[in-house]
Short mmCIF file of C-alpha atoms and ligand atoms in Angstrom, two decimals:
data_model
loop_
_atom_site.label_atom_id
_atom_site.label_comp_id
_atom_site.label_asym_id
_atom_site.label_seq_id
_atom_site.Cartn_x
_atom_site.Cartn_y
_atom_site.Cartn_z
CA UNK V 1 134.04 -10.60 35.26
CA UNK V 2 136.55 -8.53 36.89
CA UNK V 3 138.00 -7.89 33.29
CA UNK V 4 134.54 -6.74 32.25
CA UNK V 5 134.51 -4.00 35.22
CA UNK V 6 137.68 -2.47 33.91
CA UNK V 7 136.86 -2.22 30.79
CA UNK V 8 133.30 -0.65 30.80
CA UNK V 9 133.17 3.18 29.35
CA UNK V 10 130.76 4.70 27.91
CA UNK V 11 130.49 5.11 23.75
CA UNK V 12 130.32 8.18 22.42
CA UNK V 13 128.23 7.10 19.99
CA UNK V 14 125.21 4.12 19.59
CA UNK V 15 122.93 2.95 16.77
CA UNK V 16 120.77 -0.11 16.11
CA UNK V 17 120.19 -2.56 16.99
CA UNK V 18 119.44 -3.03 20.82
CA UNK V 19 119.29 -5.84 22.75
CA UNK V 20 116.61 -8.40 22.44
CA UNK V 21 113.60 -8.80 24.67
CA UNK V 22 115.16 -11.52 26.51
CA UNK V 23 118.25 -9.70 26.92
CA UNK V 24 116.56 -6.51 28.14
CA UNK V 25 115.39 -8.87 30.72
CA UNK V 26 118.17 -10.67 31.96
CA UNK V 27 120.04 -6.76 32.27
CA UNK V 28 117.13 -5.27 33.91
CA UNK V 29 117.26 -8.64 35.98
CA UNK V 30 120.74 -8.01 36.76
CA UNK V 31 120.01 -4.10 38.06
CA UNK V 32 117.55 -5.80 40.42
CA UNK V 33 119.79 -8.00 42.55
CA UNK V 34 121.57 -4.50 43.36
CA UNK V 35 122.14 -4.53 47.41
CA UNK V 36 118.50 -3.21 48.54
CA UNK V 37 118.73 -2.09 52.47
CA UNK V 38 115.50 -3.84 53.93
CA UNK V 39 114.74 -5.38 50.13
CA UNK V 40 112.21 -2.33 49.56
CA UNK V 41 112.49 -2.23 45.72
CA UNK V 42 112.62 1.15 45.20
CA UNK V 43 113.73 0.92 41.87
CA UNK V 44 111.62 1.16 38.60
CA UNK V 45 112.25 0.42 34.77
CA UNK V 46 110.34 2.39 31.86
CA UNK V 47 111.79 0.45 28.59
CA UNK V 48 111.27 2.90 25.78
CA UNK V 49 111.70 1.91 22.09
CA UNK V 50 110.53 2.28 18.61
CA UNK V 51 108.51 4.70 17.90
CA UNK V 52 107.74 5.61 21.85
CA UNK V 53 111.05 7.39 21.59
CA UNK V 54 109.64 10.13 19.31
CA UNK V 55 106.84 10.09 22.73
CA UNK V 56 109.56 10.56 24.58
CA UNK V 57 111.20 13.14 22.41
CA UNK V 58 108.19 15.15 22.27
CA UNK V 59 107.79 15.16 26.14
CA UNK V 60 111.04 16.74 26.58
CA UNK V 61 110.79 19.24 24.04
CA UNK V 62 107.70 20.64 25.85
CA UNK V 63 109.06 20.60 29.71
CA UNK V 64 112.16 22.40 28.12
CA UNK V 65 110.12 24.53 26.03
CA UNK V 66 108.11 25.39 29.66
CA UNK V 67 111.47 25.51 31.55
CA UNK V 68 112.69 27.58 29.51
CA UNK V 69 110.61 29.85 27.20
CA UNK V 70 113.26 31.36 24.85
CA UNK V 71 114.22 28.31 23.88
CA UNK V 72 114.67 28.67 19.73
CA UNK V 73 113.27 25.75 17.52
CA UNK V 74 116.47 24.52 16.76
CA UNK V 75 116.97 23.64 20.45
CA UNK V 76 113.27 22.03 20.98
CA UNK V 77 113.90 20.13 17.92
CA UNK V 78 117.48 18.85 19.01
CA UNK V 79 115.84 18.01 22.78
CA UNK V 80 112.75 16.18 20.58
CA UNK V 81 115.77 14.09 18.70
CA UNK V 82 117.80 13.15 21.98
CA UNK V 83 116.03 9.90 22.20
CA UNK V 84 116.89 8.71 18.65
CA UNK V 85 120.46 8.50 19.60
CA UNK V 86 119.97 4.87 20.57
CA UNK V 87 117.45 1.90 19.91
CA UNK V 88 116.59 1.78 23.34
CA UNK V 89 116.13 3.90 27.02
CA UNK V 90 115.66 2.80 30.31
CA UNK V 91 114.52 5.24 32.78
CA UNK V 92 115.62 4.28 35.74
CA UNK V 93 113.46 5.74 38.55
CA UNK V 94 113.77 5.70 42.37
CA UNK V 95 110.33 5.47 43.62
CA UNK V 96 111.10 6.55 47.61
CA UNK V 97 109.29 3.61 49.89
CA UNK V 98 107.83 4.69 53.21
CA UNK V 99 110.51 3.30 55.45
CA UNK V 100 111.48 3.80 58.95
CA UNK V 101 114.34 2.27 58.73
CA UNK V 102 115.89 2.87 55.46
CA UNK V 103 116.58 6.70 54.64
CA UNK V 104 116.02 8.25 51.26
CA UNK V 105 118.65 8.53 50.19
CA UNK V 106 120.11 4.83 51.10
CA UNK V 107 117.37 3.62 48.79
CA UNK V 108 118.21 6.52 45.73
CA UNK V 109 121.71 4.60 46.28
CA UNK V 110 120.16 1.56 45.84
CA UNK V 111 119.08 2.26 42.69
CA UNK V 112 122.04 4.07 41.86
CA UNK V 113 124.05 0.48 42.26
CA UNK V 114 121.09 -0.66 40.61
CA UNK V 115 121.75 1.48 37.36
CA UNK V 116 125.65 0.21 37.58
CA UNK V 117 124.41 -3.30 37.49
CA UNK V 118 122.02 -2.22 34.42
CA UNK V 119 125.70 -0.81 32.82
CA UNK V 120 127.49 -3.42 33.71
CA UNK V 121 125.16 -5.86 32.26
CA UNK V 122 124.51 -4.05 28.94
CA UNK V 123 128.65 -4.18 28.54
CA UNK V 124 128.88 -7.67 29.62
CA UNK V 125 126.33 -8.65 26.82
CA UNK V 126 128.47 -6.83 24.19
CA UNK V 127 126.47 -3.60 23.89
CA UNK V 128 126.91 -0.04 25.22
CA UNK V 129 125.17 1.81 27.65
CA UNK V 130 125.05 5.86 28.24
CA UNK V 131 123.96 6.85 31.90
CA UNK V 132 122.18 10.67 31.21
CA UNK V 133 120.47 12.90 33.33
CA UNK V 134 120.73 16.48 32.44
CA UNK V 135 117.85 19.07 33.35
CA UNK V 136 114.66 16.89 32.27
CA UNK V 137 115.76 14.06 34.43
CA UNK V 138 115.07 17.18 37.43
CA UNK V 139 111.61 18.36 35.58
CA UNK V 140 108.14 18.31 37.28
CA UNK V 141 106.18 17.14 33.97
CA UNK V 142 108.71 14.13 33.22
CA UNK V 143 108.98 13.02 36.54
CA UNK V 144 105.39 13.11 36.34
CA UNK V 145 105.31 11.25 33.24
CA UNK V 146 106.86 8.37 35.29
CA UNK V 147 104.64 8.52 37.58
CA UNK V 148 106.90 10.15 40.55
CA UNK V 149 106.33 11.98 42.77
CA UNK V 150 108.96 15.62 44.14
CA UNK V 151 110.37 13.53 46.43
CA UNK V 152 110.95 10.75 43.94
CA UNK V 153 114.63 10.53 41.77
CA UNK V 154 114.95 10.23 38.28
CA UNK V 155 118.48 7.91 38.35
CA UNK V 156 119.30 8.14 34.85
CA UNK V 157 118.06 8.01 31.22
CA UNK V 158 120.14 5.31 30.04
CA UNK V 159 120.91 4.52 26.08
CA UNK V 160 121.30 1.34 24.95
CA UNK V 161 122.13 0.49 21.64
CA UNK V 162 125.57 -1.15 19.41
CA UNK V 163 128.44 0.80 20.19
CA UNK V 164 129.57 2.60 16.87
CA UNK V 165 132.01 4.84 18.34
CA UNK V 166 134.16 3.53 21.75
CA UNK V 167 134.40 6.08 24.42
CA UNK V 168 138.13 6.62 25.31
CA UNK V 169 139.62 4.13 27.15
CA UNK V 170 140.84 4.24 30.72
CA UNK V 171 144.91 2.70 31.26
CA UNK V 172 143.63 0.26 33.21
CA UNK V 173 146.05 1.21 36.21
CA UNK V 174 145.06 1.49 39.44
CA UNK V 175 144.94 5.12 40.72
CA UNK V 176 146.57 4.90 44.20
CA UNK V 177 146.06 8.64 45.06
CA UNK V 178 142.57 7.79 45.67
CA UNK V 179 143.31 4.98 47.58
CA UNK V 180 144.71 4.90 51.74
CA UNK V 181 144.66 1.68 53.80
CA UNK V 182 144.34 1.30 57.72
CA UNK V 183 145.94 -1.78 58.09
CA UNK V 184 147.33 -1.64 61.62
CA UNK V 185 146.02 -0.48 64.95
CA UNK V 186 146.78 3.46 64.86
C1 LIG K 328 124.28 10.02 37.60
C2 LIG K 328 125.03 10.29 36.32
C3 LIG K 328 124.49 11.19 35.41
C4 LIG K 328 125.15 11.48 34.22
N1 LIG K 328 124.57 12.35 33.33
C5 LIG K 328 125.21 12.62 32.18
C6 LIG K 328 124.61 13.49 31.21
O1 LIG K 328 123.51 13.98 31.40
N2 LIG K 328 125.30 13.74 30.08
C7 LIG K 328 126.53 13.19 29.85
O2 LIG K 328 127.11 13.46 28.80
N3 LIG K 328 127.12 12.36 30.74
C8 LIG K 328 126.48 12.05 31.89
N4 LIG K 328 127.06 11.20 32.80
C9 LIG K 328 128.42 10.70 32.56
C10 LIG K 328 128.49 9.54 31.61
O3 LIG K 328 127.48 8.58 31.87
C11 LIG K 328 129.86 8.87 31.72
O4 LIG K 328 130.01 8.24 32.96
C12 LIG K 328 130.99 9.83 31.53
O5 LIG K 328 130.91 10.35 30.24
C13 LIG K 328 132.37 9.21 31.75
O6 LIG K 328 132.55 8.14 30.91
P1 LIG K 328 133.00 6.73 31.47
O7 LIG K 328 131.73 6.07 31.97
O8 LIG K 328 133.61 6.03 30.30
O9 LIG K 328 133.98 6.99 32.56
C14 LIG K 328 126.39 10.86 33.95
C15 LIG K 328 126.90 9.93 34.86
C16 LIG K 328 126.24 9.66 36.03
C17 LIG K 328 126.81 8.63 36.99
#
């Protein structure tokens, strides 16, 4: 396990094939038992595959195209293609539960741990997983898409696929310049 956490980065490249149903499951599963302050479930999973990618596709090509009107074909067409880059994506969503007690934002880092988990679970299983946001994860028409609302968070578009092309990997050393202990009464 602890292995597994160290050696997690993200591929630079995916293709088919994806996980299987029942794996999709069991990761998605995994993303759910993320610490959840006052177990509100904020979080929620849009599994997009096949041809619902070119859906997809086609749905950000026209918020960018409205974001930004001088956008050239070339650029609507490469936005329409971003989903092919893997078998499968999981929007993760933060859908913001009326809560007294529980902020926001604790619950957008709920899901946040949530989307590690998802990562984390995707590696552990032998495939990789790239965590993207960018501008459409921000637009009005996708986050409507998903059914959220302004004050709702789009976590991450992640891509799940077979790693063809590692990401580079870390030296596995601990980086003590980001680390201070209080270990004694000052
Ligand atoms: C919330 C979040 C959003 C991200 N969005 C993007 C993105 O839109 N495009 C991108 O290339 N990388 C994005 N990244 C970074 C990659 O997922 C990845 O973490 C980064 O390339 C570093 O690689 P590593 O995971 O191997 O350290 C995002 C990461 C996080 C946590």
């Amino acid at each position: 396990m602890i292995a597994a956490l160290h050696a997690r980065v993200t591929p630079k490249q995916l293709q088919e094939v994806g996980p299987t149903r029942i794996q999709l499951e069991q990761i998605i599963c995994a993303a759910q038992s993320a610490p959840d302050h006052g177990r509100l479930k904020p979080w929620r999973f849009f599994v997009i595959e096949g041809e619902a990618r070119h859906k997809l596709g086609r749905l950000m090509a026209s918020a960018l195209a409205q974001r930004s009107p001088d956008s050239t074909s070339d650029e609507l067409a490469k936005e329409a293609a971003k989903p092919l880059r893997a078998p499968v994506i999981v929007v993760i969503a933060c859908k913001v539960q009326p809560s007294l007690k529980v902020s926001a934002l604790e619950q957008v880092m709920a899901v946040a741990a949530a989307a590690q988990n998802f990562q984390l679970a995707v590696h552990s299983l032998g495939y990789g997983c790239q965590w993207k946001t960018g501008p459409a994860a921000q637009d009005p028409a996708i986050k409507q898409a998903f059914d959220l609302a302004e004050a709702d968070i789009l976590i991450g578009f992640m891509y799940v696929g077979t790693i063809t092309q590692p990401g580079p990997t870390r030296d596995g050393s601990l980086d003590t310049s980001r680390v201070s202990y209080w270990s004694s009464v000052l």
